Short mmCIF file of C-alpha atoms and ligand atoms in Angstrom, two decimals:
data_model
loop_
_atom_site.label_atom_id
_atom_site.label_comp_id
_atom_site.label_asym_id
_atom_site.label_seq_id
_atom_site.Cartn_x
_atom_site.Cartn_y
_atom_site.Cartn_z
CA UNK F 1 21.02 -12.22 25.06
CA UNK F 2 18.21 -10.28 26.77
CA UNK F 3 15.00 -11.13 25.00
CA UNK F 4 13.03 -8.67 27.10
CA UNK F 5 14.61 -5.60 25.57
CA UNK F 6 12.59 -3.51 23.16
CA UNK F 7 12.57 -4.89 19.62
CA UNK F 8 12.03 -2.93 16.47
CA UNK F 9 11.80 -4.15 12.92
CA UNK F 10 12.99 -1.49 10.53
CA UNK F 11 12.25 -1.57 6.84
CA UNK F 12 14.09 0.76 4.47
CA UNK F 13 12.55 1.57 1.10
CA UNK F 14 14.41 1.81 -2.19
CA UNK F 15 15.11 5.53 -1.97
CA UNK F 16 16.64 5.02 1.50
CA UNK F 17 19.15 2.55 0.03
CA UNK F 18 19.60 3.90 -3.47
CA UNK F 19 23.32 4.76 -3.19
CA UNK F 20 26.23 4.86 -0.73
CA UNK F 21 25.16 8.21 0.76
CA UNK F 22 21.68 6.84 1.49
CA UNK F 23 23.19 3.65 2.98
CA UNK F 24 25.12 5.86 5.40
CA UNK F 25 21.93 7.66 6.50
CA UNK F 26 20.04 4.39 6.94
CA UNK F 27 22.88 2.77 8.86
CA UNK F 28 23.09 5.77 11.20
CA UNK F 29 19.38 5.39 11.94
CA UNK F 30 19.78 1.67 12.64
CA UNK F 31 22.80 2.19 14.86
CA UNK F 32 21.24 5.03 16.83
CA UNK F 33 19.03 2.57 18.75
CA UNK F 34 20.07 -0.95 19.78
CA UNK F 35 16.40 -1.95 19.60
CA UNK F 36 16.57 -1.73 15.78
CA UNK F 37 17.53 -5.38 15.59
CA UNK F 38 15.91 -6.68 12.42
CA UNK F 39 16.30 -4.81 9.17
CA UNK F 40 14.37 -5.38 5.96
CA UNK F 41 15.85 -3.64 2.90
CA UNK F 42 14.34 -2.92 -0.52
CA UNK F 43 16.40 -2.96 -3.69
CA UNK F 44 18.18 0.28 -4.63
CA UNK F 45 15.53 2.72 -5.80
CA UNK F 46 15.76 5.98 -7.70
CA UNK F 47 18.60 8.36 -6.85
CA UNK F 48 16.91 11.21 -8.76
CA UNK F 49 13.52 11.48 -10.44
CA UNK F 50 14.56 10.22 -13.90
CA UNK F 51 16.59 7.35 -12.48
CA UNK F 52 15.53 3.69 -12.83
CA UNK F 53 14.95 1.35 -9.90
CA UNK F 54 17.16 -1.72 -9.85
CA UNK F 55 14.04 -3.92 -9.71
CA UNK F 56 12.87 -2.40 -13.00
CA UNK F 57 16.32 -2.95 -14.52
CA UNK F 58 16.23 -6.60 -13.48
CA UNK F 59 12.76 -7.04 -14.95
CA UNK F 60 14.08 -5.47 -18.15
CA UNK F 61 16.93 -8.04 -18.26
CA UNK F 62 14.40 -10.84 -17.87
CA UNK F 63 12.21 -9.44 -20.66
CA UNK F 64 15.11 -8.98 -23.07
CA UNK F 65 16.47 -12.45 -22.31
CA UNK F 66 13.07 -14.07 -22.77
CA UNK F 67 12.86 -12.52 -26.25
CA UNK F 68 16.35 -13.79 -27.01
CA UNK F 69 17.74 -10.25 -27.02
CA UNK F 70 20.98 -8.99 -25.52
CA UNK F 71 20.54 -7.81 -21.93
CA UNK F 72 24.21 -7.41 -21.06
CA UNK F 73 24.23 -3.59 -21.09
CA UNK F 74 21.39 -3.42 -18.57
CA UNK F 75 23.03 -6.13 -16.49
CA UNK F 76 26.29 -4.14 -16.45
CA UNK F 77 24.36 -1.08 -15.23
CA UNK F 78 22.91 -3.12 -12.41
CA UNK F 79 26.36 -4.31 -11.39
CA UNK F 80 27.50 -0.70 -11.57
CA UNK F 81 24.81 0.32 -9.09
CA UNK F 82 25.99 -2.22 -6.50
CA UNK F 83 29.67 -1.75 -7.19
CA UNK F 84 29.43 1.98 -6.61
CA UNK F 85 27.82 1.30 -3.21
CA UNK F 86 30.61 -1.18 -2.40
CA UNK F 87 33.27 1.35 -3.40
CA UNK F 88 31.56 4.31 -1.76
CA UNK F 89 31.36 2.44 1.54
CA UNK F 90 34.77 0.70 1.13
CA UNK F 91 33.15 -2.68 1.72
CA UNK F 92 35.29 -5.80 1.59
CA UNK F 93 32.44 -7.92 0.25
CA UNK F 94 32.58 -8.89 -3.40
CA UNK F 95 29.46 -9.67 -5.42
CA UNK F 96 31.17 -11.05 -8.54
CA UNK F 97 30.19 -14.67 -7.81
CA UNK F 98 26.61 -13.61 -7.11
CA UNK F 99 26.43 -11.69 -10.41
CA UNK F 100 27.72 -14.76 -12.24
CA UNK F 101 25.04 -17.00 -10.70
CA UNK F 102 22.27 -14.55 -11.60
CA UNK F 103 23.58 -14.08 -15.13
CA UNK F 104 23.78 -17.85 -15.59
CA UNK F 105 20.24 -18.32 -14.32
CA UNK F 106 18.89 -15.62 -16.65
CA UNK F 107 20.63 -17.29 -19.56
CA UNK F 108 19.13 -20.64 -18.71
CA UNK F 109 15.60 -19.20 -18.64
CA UNK F 110 14.83 -18.79 -14.93
CA UNK F 111 11.59 -17.19 -13.68
CA UNK F 112 10.73 -13.50 -13.60
CA UNK F 113 10.22 -13.70 -9.83
CA UNK F 114 13.73 -15.00 -9.29
CA UNK F 115 15.27 -12.24 -11.38
CA UNK F 116 13.14 -9.47 -9.85
CA UNK F 117 13.97 -10.63 -6.32
CA UNK F 118 17.74 -10.31 -6.77
CA UNK F 119 17.60 -6.54 -6.19
CA UNK F 120 16.68 -7.05 -2.54
CA UNK F 121 18.92 -10.10 -2.19
CA UNK F 122 22.09 -8.25 -3.27
CA UNK F 123 21.20 -5.10 -1.35
CA UNK F 124 20.65 -7.22 1.76
CA UNK F 125 24.13 -8.71 1.46
CA UNK F 126 25.68 -5.25 1.20
CA UNK F 127 23.67 -3.77 4.05
CA UNK F 128 24.39 -6.73 6.37
CA UNK F 129 28.08 -6.35 5.66
CA UNK F 130 28.03 -2.60 6.19
CA UNK F 131 26.26 -2.66 9.55
CA UNK F 132 27.71 -5.97 10.76
CA UNK F 133 24.37 -7.81 11.05
CA UNK F 134 23.80 -11.42 10.07
CA UNK F 135 22.31 -11.94 6.58
CA UNK F 136 19.27 -14.21 6.61
CA UNK F 137 18.04 -15.09 3.13
CA UNK F 138 14.29 -14.48 2.85
CA UNK F 139 14.03 -17.72 0.84
CA UNK F 140 14.79 -19.60 4.08
CA UNK F 141 12.18 -17.85 6.22
CA UNK F 142 9.31 -16.63 4.01
CA UNK F 143 7.18 -19.28 2.33
CA UNK F 144 4.54 -19.55 -0.35
CA UNK F 145 2.52 -22.68 -1.12
CA UNK F 146 2.71 -24.47 -4.43
CA UNK F 147 -0.03 -22.19 -5.81
CA UNK F 148 2.04 -19.16 -4.98
CA UNK F 149 -0.13 -18.12 -2.04
CA UNK F 150 1.74 -16.73 0.96
CA UNK F 151 1.86 -19.34 3.75
CA UNK F 152 1.51 -17.24 6.91
CA UNK F 153 1.63 -20.05 9.47
CA UNK F 154 4.64 -21.87 8.10
CA UNK F 155 6.48 -18.56 7.68
CA UNK F 156 5.67 -17.40 11.16
CA UNK F 157 6.78 -20.64 12.80
CA UNK F 158 10.02 -21.02 10.91
CA UNK F 159 10.95 -17.36 10.89
CA UNK F 160 10.36 -16.77 14.58
CA UNK F 161 12.43 -19.84 15.51
CA UNK F 162 15.21 -18.74 13.14
CA UNK F 163 15.33 -15.11 14.27
CA UNK F 164 15.31 -16.04 17.94
CA UNK F 165 18.76 -17.43 17.32
CA UNK F 166 20.11 -14.12 16.15
CA UNK F 167 20.31 -10.81 17.91
CA UNK F 168 20.60 -8.75 14.75
CA UNK F 169 19.74 -9.67 11.21
CA UNK F 170 19.12 -8.28 7.74
CA UNK F 171 16.31 -10.08 5.90
CA UNK F 172 15.84 -8.86 2.32
CA UNK F 173 12.32 -7.77 1.45
CA UNK F 174 9.97 -8.65 -1.41
CA UNK F 175 10.44 -12.41 -1.80
CA UNK F 176 10.33 -15.87 -0.29
CA UNK F 177 10.36 -19.42 -1.61
CA UNK F 178 7.93 -22.06 -2.83
CA UNK F 179 7.92 -25.73 -1.74
CA UNK F 180 10.07 -26.65 -4.76
CA UNK F 181 12.65 -24.05 -3.72
CA UNK F 182 11.73 -21.65 -6.51
CA UNK F 183 11.66 -17.95 -5.64
CA UNK F 184 8.36 -16.09 -5.46
CA UNK F 185 7.89 -12.34 -4.95
CA UNK F 186 5.05 -10.35 -3.49
CA UNK F 187 3.49 -7.76 -5.77
CA UNK F 188 5.45 -4.56 -6.44
CA UNK F 189 6.33 -2.59 -3.36
CA UNK F 190 6.18 -5.85 -1.42
CA UNK F 191 9.15 -5.22 0.87
CA UNK F 192 6.61 -3.45 3.09
CA UNK F 193 4.85 -6.80 3.39
CA UNK F 194 8.07 -8.62 4.27
CA UNK F 195 8.76 -6.05 7.00
CA UNK F 196 5.32 -6.62 8.49
CA UNK F 197 5.84 -10.39 8.41
CA UNK F 198 9.17 -10.09 10.21
CA UNK F 199 7.61 -7.73 12.77
CA UNK F 200 4.95 -10.31 13.54
CA UNK F 201 7.40 -13.21 13.71
CA UNK F 202 9.66 -11.51 16.28
CA UNK F 203 6.68 -9.88 18.04
CA UNK F 204 8.27 -6.48 17.58
CA UNK F 205 7.19 -3.58 19.74
CA UNK F 206 7.02 -1.48 16.63
CA UNK F 207 7.45 -1.82 12.87
CA UNK F 208 9.28 1.21 11.52
CA UNK F 209 8.90 1.81 7.83
CA UNK F 210 11.57 4.26 6.64
CA UNK F 211 10.82 6.01 3.38
CA UNK F 212 11.26 9.42 1.75
CA UNK F 213 8.24 11.20 3.24
CA UNK F 214 7.45 12.06 6.85
CA UNK F 215 4.33 9.90 6.97
CA UNK F 216 0.87 10.48 5.59
CA UNK F 217 -0.59 13.85 4.87
CA UNK F 218 -4.26 14.65 5.47
CA UNK F 219 -4.80 14.93 1.75
CA UNK F 220 -3.01 14.95 -1.56
CA UNK F 221 -0.52 17.88 -1.60
CA UNK F 222 -1.17 18.28 -5.33
CA UNK F 223 -4.72 19.27 -4.42
CA UNK F 224 -4.31 21.12 -1.12
CA UNK F 225 -1.23 23.21 -0.49
CA UNK F 226 0.74 22.04 2.53
CA UNK F 227 -1.80 19.72 4.12
CA UNK F 228 -1.28 18.83 7.77
CA UNK F 229 0.55 15.57 8.49
CA UNK F 230 -1.38 12.74 10.09
CA UNK F 231 0.27 11.88 13.41
CA UNK F 232 -1.89 8.91 14.37
CA UNK F 233 -4.20 6.82 12.22
CA UNK F 234 -5.91 3.51 12.96
CA UNK F 235 -5.59 0.50 10.68
CA UNK F 236 -9.24 0.85 9.75
CA UNK F 237 -8.95 4.49 8.84
CA UNK F 238 -5.90 3.71 6.76
CA UNK F 239 -7.79 1.00 4.96
CA UNK F 240 -10.53 3.50 4.05
CA UNK F 241 -8.01 6.03 2.80
CA UNK F 242 -5.86 3.59 0.86
CA UNK F 243 -8.90 2.09 -0.82
CA UNK F 244 -9.42 5.60 -2.17
CA UNK F 245 -5.95 5.73 -3.57
CA UNK F 246 -3.84 7.22 -0.79
CA UNK F 247 -0.62 5.22 -1.02
CA UNK F 248 2.56 5.16 0.99
CA UNK F 249 2.41 1.62 2.21
CA UNK F 250 1.62 -1.66 0.43
CA UNK F 251 -1.95 -2.60 1.36
CA UNK F 252 -1.09 -6.20 2.29
CA UNK F 253 1.42 -5.04 4.85
CA UNK F 254 -1.33 -4.13 7.27
CA UNK F 255 -2.60 -7.64 7.84
CA UNK F 256 0.32 -9.36 9.66
CA UNK F 257 0.95 -6.51 12.07
CA UNK F 258 -2.73 -5.82 12.66
CA UNK F 259 -3.13 -9.44 13.63
CA UNK F 260 -0.38 -9.07 16.21
CA UNK F 261 -1.45 -5.58 17.35
CA UNK F 262 1.92 -4.06 16.39
CA UNK F 263 1.94 -0.36 15.48
CA UNK F 264 3.62 0.82 12.28
CA UNK F 265 5.58 4.05 12.27
CA UNK F 266 6.19 5.66 8.88
CA UNK F 267 9.43 7.66 9.07
CA UNK F 268 11.58 9.75 6.77
CA UNK F 269 15.19 8.61 6.24
CA UNK F 270 16.09 12.08 4.99
CA UNK F 271 14.53 13.71 8.03
CA UNK F 272 14.88 11.24 10.89
CA UNK F 273 13.87 13.69 13.61
CA UNK F 274 10.33 13.95 12.19
CA UNK F 275 7.99 11.77 14.23
CA UNK F 276 6.15 10.55 11.13
CA UNK F 277 2.80 8.77 11.21
CA UNK F 278 1.84 6.10 13.72
CA UNK F 279 -0.57 3.47 12.43
CA UNK F 280 -2.18 1.82 15.44
CA UNK F 281 -4.76 -0.88 16.18
CA UNK F 282 -6.79 1.51 18.30
CA UNK F 283 -6.13 5.14 19.00
CA UNK F 284 -7.60 5.30 22.48
CA UNK F 285 -4.34 6.08 24.20
CA UNK F 286 -3.48 8.84 21.76
CA UNK F 287 -4.86 12.28 22.48
CA UNK F 288 -6.71 13.54 19.46
CA UNK F 289 -8.97 16.48 19.07
CA UNK F 290 -9.14 16.32 15.29
CA UNK F 291 -12.46 15.33 13.82
CA UNK F 292 -11.03 14.31 10.48
CA UNK F 293 -8.02 12.09 9.97
CA UNK F 294 -7.77 12.35 6.22
CA UNK F 295 -9.51 12.98 2.93
CA UNK F 296 -8.83 10.90 -0.18
CA UNK F 297 -10.62 10.29 -3.41
CA UNK F 298 -10.69 8.64 -6.78
CA UNK F 299 -12.15 9.60 -10.11
CA UNK F 300 -13.62 7.39 -12.81
CA UNK F 301 -16.85 6.08 -11.32
CA UNK F 302 -20.30 5.66 -12.79
CA UNK F 303 -23.56 5.49 -10.89
CA UNK F 304 -26.54 3.49 -12.05
CA UNK F 305 -29.64 4.93 -10.45
CA UNK F 306 -32.78 2.82 -10.23
CA UNK F 307 -36.15 4.16 -9.08
CA UNK F 308 -39.31 2.28 -8.41
CA UNK F 309 -42.33 3.12 -6.26
CA UNK F 310 -42.75 0.79 -3.30
CA UNK F 311 -39.33 -0.72 -3.98
CA UNK F 312 -38.90 -1.27 -0.26
CA UNK F 313 -41.78 -3.74 -0.23
CA UNK F 314 -40.63 -5.77 -3.15
CA UNK F 315 -38.91 -8.91 -1.96
CA UNK F 316 -35.55 -9.70 -3.54
CA UNK F 317 -35.36 -6.38 -5.44
CA UNK F 318 -31.77 -5.60 -4.47
CA UNK F 319 -30.71 -9.17 -5.01
CA UNK F 320 -32.09 -9.21 -8.54
CA UNK F 321 -30.35 -5.94 -9.42
CA UNK F 322 -27.06 -7.25 -8.08
CA UNK F 323 -27.46 -10.56 -9.87
CA UNK F 324 -27.10 -8.64 -13.14
CA UNK F 325 -23.64 -7.42 -12.11
CA UNK F 326 -22.75 -10.82 -10.79
CA UNK F 327 -23.80 -12.51 -14.04
CA UNK F 328 -21.78 -9.98 -16.02
CA UNK F 329 -18.72 -10.64 -13.84
CA UNK F 330 -18.57 -7.10 -12.41
CA UNK F 331 -18.04 -6.02 -8.85
CA UNK F 332 -19.58 -2.84 -7.55
CA UNK F 333 -17.99 -0.33 -5.19
CA UNK F 334 -20.89 1.20 -3.24
CA UNK F 335 -24.56 0.69 -2.88
CA UNK F 336 -26.28 3.75 -1.48
CA UNK F 337 -30.03 3.25 -1.35
CA UNK F 338 -33.20 5.01 -0.28
CA UNK F 339 -36.78 3.85 0.20
CA UNK F 340 -37.67 3.85 -3.48
CA UNK F 341 -34.23 4.29 -5.00
CA UNK F 342 -31.15 2.21 -5.28
CA UNK F 343 -27.82 3.28 -6.75
CA UNK F 344 -24.99 1.07 -7.80
CA UNK F 345 -21.61 2.76 -7.98
CA UNK F 346 -19.14 0.99 -10.21
CA UNK F 347 -15.78 1.73 -11.82
CA UNK F 348 -16.41 3.36 -15.20
CA UNK F 349 -13.74 1.29 -16.93
CA UNK F 350 -15.60 -1.92 -15.98
CA UNK F 351 -18.81 -0.92 -17.76
CA UNK F 352 -17.36 0.77 -20.87
CA UNK F 353 -19.36 -0.32 -23.90
CA UNK F 354 -21.75 -2.38 -21.80
CA UNK F 355 -24.00 0.45 -20.60
CA UNK F 356 -27.06 -0.42 -22.64
CA UNK F 357 -26.76 -4.12 -21.88
CA UNK F 358 -26.70 -3.33 -18.15
CA UNK F 359 -29.77 -1.11 -18.42
CA UNK F 360 -31.68 -3.69 -20.45
CA UNK F 361 -30.82 -6.52 -18.11
CA UNK F 362 -31.76 -4.57 -14.96
CA UNK F 363 -35.02 -3.41 -16.57
CA UNK F 364 -35.86 -7.00 -17.42
CA UNK F 365 -35.13 -8.13 -13.85
CA UNK F 366 -36.95 -5.47 -11.81
CA UNK F 367 -39.01 -3.39 -14.22
CA UNK F 368 -38.07 -0.01 -12.69
CA UNK F 369 -40.01 3.29 -13.12
CA UNK F 370 -36.76 5.01 -13.98
CA UNK F 371 -33.21 3.97 -14.60
CA UNK F 372 -30.16 5.85 -15.82
CA UNK F 373 -26.38 5.87 -15.79
CA UNK F 374 -24.32 8.89 -14.92
CA UNK F 375 -20.60 8.88 -15.54
CA UNK F 376 -17.62 11.11 -14.60
CA UNK F 377 -18.21 10.71 -10.93
CA UNK F 378 -15.42 11.38 -8.46
CA UNK F 379 -15.73 9.79 -5.03
CA UNK F 380 -14.28 11.49 -1.99
CA UNK F 381 -13.89 9.70 1.33
CA UNK F 382 -13.85 11.89 4.40
CA UNK F 383 -12.37 9.67 7.08
CA UNK F 384 -11.99 10.18 10.81
CA UNK F 385 -12.54 8.24 13.99
CA UNK F 386 -13.23 11.66 15.57
CA UNK F 387 -16.49 11.85 13.56
CA UNK F 388 -18.08 9.07 15.60
CA UNK F 389 -18.59 11.27 18.63
CA UNK F 390 -18.95 14.61 16.91
CA UNK F 391 -22.44 15.61 15.90
CA UNK F 392 -22.73 17.94 12.94
CA UNK F 393 -19.79 16.63 10.91
CA UNK F 394 -21.91 15.75 7.90
CA UNK F 395 -23.63 19.11 8.16
CA UNK F 396 -20.28 20.91 8.05
CA UNK F 397 -19.13 18.89 5.04
CA UNK F 398 -22.26 19.61 3.03
CA UNK F 399 -22.45 23.24 4.10
CA UNK F 400 -18.87 23.81 2.93
CA UNK F 401 -19.54 22.17 -0.42
CA UNK F 402 -22.94 23.79 -0.95
CA UNK F 403 -21.50 27.24 -0.32
CA UNK F 404 -19.83 26.96 -3.72
CA UNK F 405 -22.83 25.44 -5.44
CA UNK F 406 -21.22 22.07 -5.87
CA UNK F 407 -23.82 19.43 -6.46
CA UNK F 408 -23.36 16.31 -4.35
CA UNK F 409 -24.49 13.46 -6.59
CA UNK F 410 -24.12 10.64 -4.12
CA UNK F 411 -23.71 10.16 -0.37
CA UNK F 412 -22.73 7.00 1.43
CA UNK F 413 -21.92 6.78 5.09
CA UNK F 414 -20.12 3.60 6.08
CA UNK F 415 -21.87 1.71 8.86
CA UNK F 416 -18.84 2.27 11.08
CA UNK F 417 -19.44 6.05 11.03
CA UNK F 418 -15.74 6.27 10.35
CA UNK F 419 -16.23 7.73 6.93
CA UNK F 420 -18.59 9.66 4.74
CA UNK F 421 -18.24 9.17 1.01
CA UNK F 422 -19.57 11.77 -1.34
CA UNK F 423 -19.76 11.68 -5.11
CA UNK F 424 -19.28 14.83 -7.18
CA UNK F 425 -18.69 15.63 -10.81
CA UNK F 426 -15.05 14.97 -11.65
CA UNK F 427 -14.67 18.62 -12.65
CA UNK F 428 -15.40 19.61 -9.06
CA UNK F 429 -13.33 16.90 -7.45
CA UNK F 430 -10.26 18.95 -6.43
CA UNK F 431 -12.26 21.94 -5.30
CA UNK F 432 -14.51 19.76 -3.14
CA UNK F 433 -11.52 18.24 -1.35
CA UNK F 434 -10.10 21.71 -0.77
CA UNK F 435 -13.37 23.04 0.63
CA UNK F 436 -13.77 20.14 3.05
CA UNK F 437 -10.15 20.41 4.16
CA UNK F 438 -10.49 24.16 4.74
CA UNK F 439 -13.72 23.72 6.68
CA UNK F 440 -12.02 21.45 9.22
CA UNK F 441 -8.37 22.43 9.06
CA UNK F 442 -8.21 25.81 7.35
N1 LIG Q 501 11.91 -3.59 -5.13
C1 LIG Q 501 10.54 -3.97 -5.21
C2 LIG Q 501 9.79 -2.98 -6.07
O1 LIG Q 501 10.39 -2.07 -6.62
C3 LIG Q 501 9.89 -4.15 -3.90
C4 LIG Q 501 9.96 -2.98 -2.96
O2 LIG Q 501 10.73 -2.04 -3.18
O3 LIG Q 501 9.20 -2.96 -1.99
O4 LIG Q 501 8.60 -3.12 -6.23
#
């Protein structure tokens, strides 16, 4: 076996493995490059928009069983999903014994994590059989501690030793095992995390994440028509955008590959010739003339504005304001401040019904000249490594927004200069994103 050849870890999402036809597409992708040696599958996802994911069907079985209700119809549907893949692909493998074990375990009151994980487990068996790769159960190579916290070191040691012994393997996503042998899953969408863990363990050259979109778009296509795709984005930029709600990839999947400096390539199973988005540790080697990488935003914020003359000279002012939130068990999102003003931006749902208590407590702590709460704030993050060396970016953003008389209620520039966050009234949220996009990409 030549260990110097290029190695790719390829993860296929639920829509890429939802039925026999999608299995065929995914297998063709795997087989088109010998470097695609380690494959991490999700459970069968939706075949059409009203369809139900197998993971959700399994969770439903668990819920019904735990209430003492009959789950057999849902369980039969799950079997039907796998059996139609087996038939469609003319596989020799038979899952009847596996179904019986799962059914038995549900009956005897097993855990939700065990039941939920079986979607990936069964799909992994089918995929391994179809493409002729070895099946490696994730329970043998991904570990959690007895508190259910992912054990990165143990996993990395055992998994890398195990996978070195095999040229090609399928490792189901989403779960691993605890010291007592019990199954534990990551949070929903966690097969992305498994893929990243495998990529780190085998020191892959690249982690390909195959899904049903051709990577990230510069902004939400429901807000801007046909936004440009993002070809290259750094881990840090992605972090800024996903914090603001841009989702394609599970957030925790960044960490293992970032640690190992492995790029992630988001690709489209239904359009494999699209290059997709590359997520890279640093973008120096990639030519890029774009100033902005992406724009994302979230609604539902409130801003508490505190004013006091000579605030800047008052020792411990900020600390006392923040102690109020700390004491009330709330975490804030942003903290833009001026010489005599300080604003605390916080999720509106966290302060519902507690507004007057917050104002009273802060007033007691710092005796401000003025204090108020404004709600219905939408935050928009304008993110781009290209902004660092481009003077006038902020000017262009504000000029574009001001031209339509949109009032910017808050500004916060991250210390990295990688992003500028602006707060506007929720009513002007979509329009603001459109204006900024058009200014730079229109
Ligand atoms: N099947 C799991 C879910 O639906 C995990 C995954 O697909 O990544 O959340």
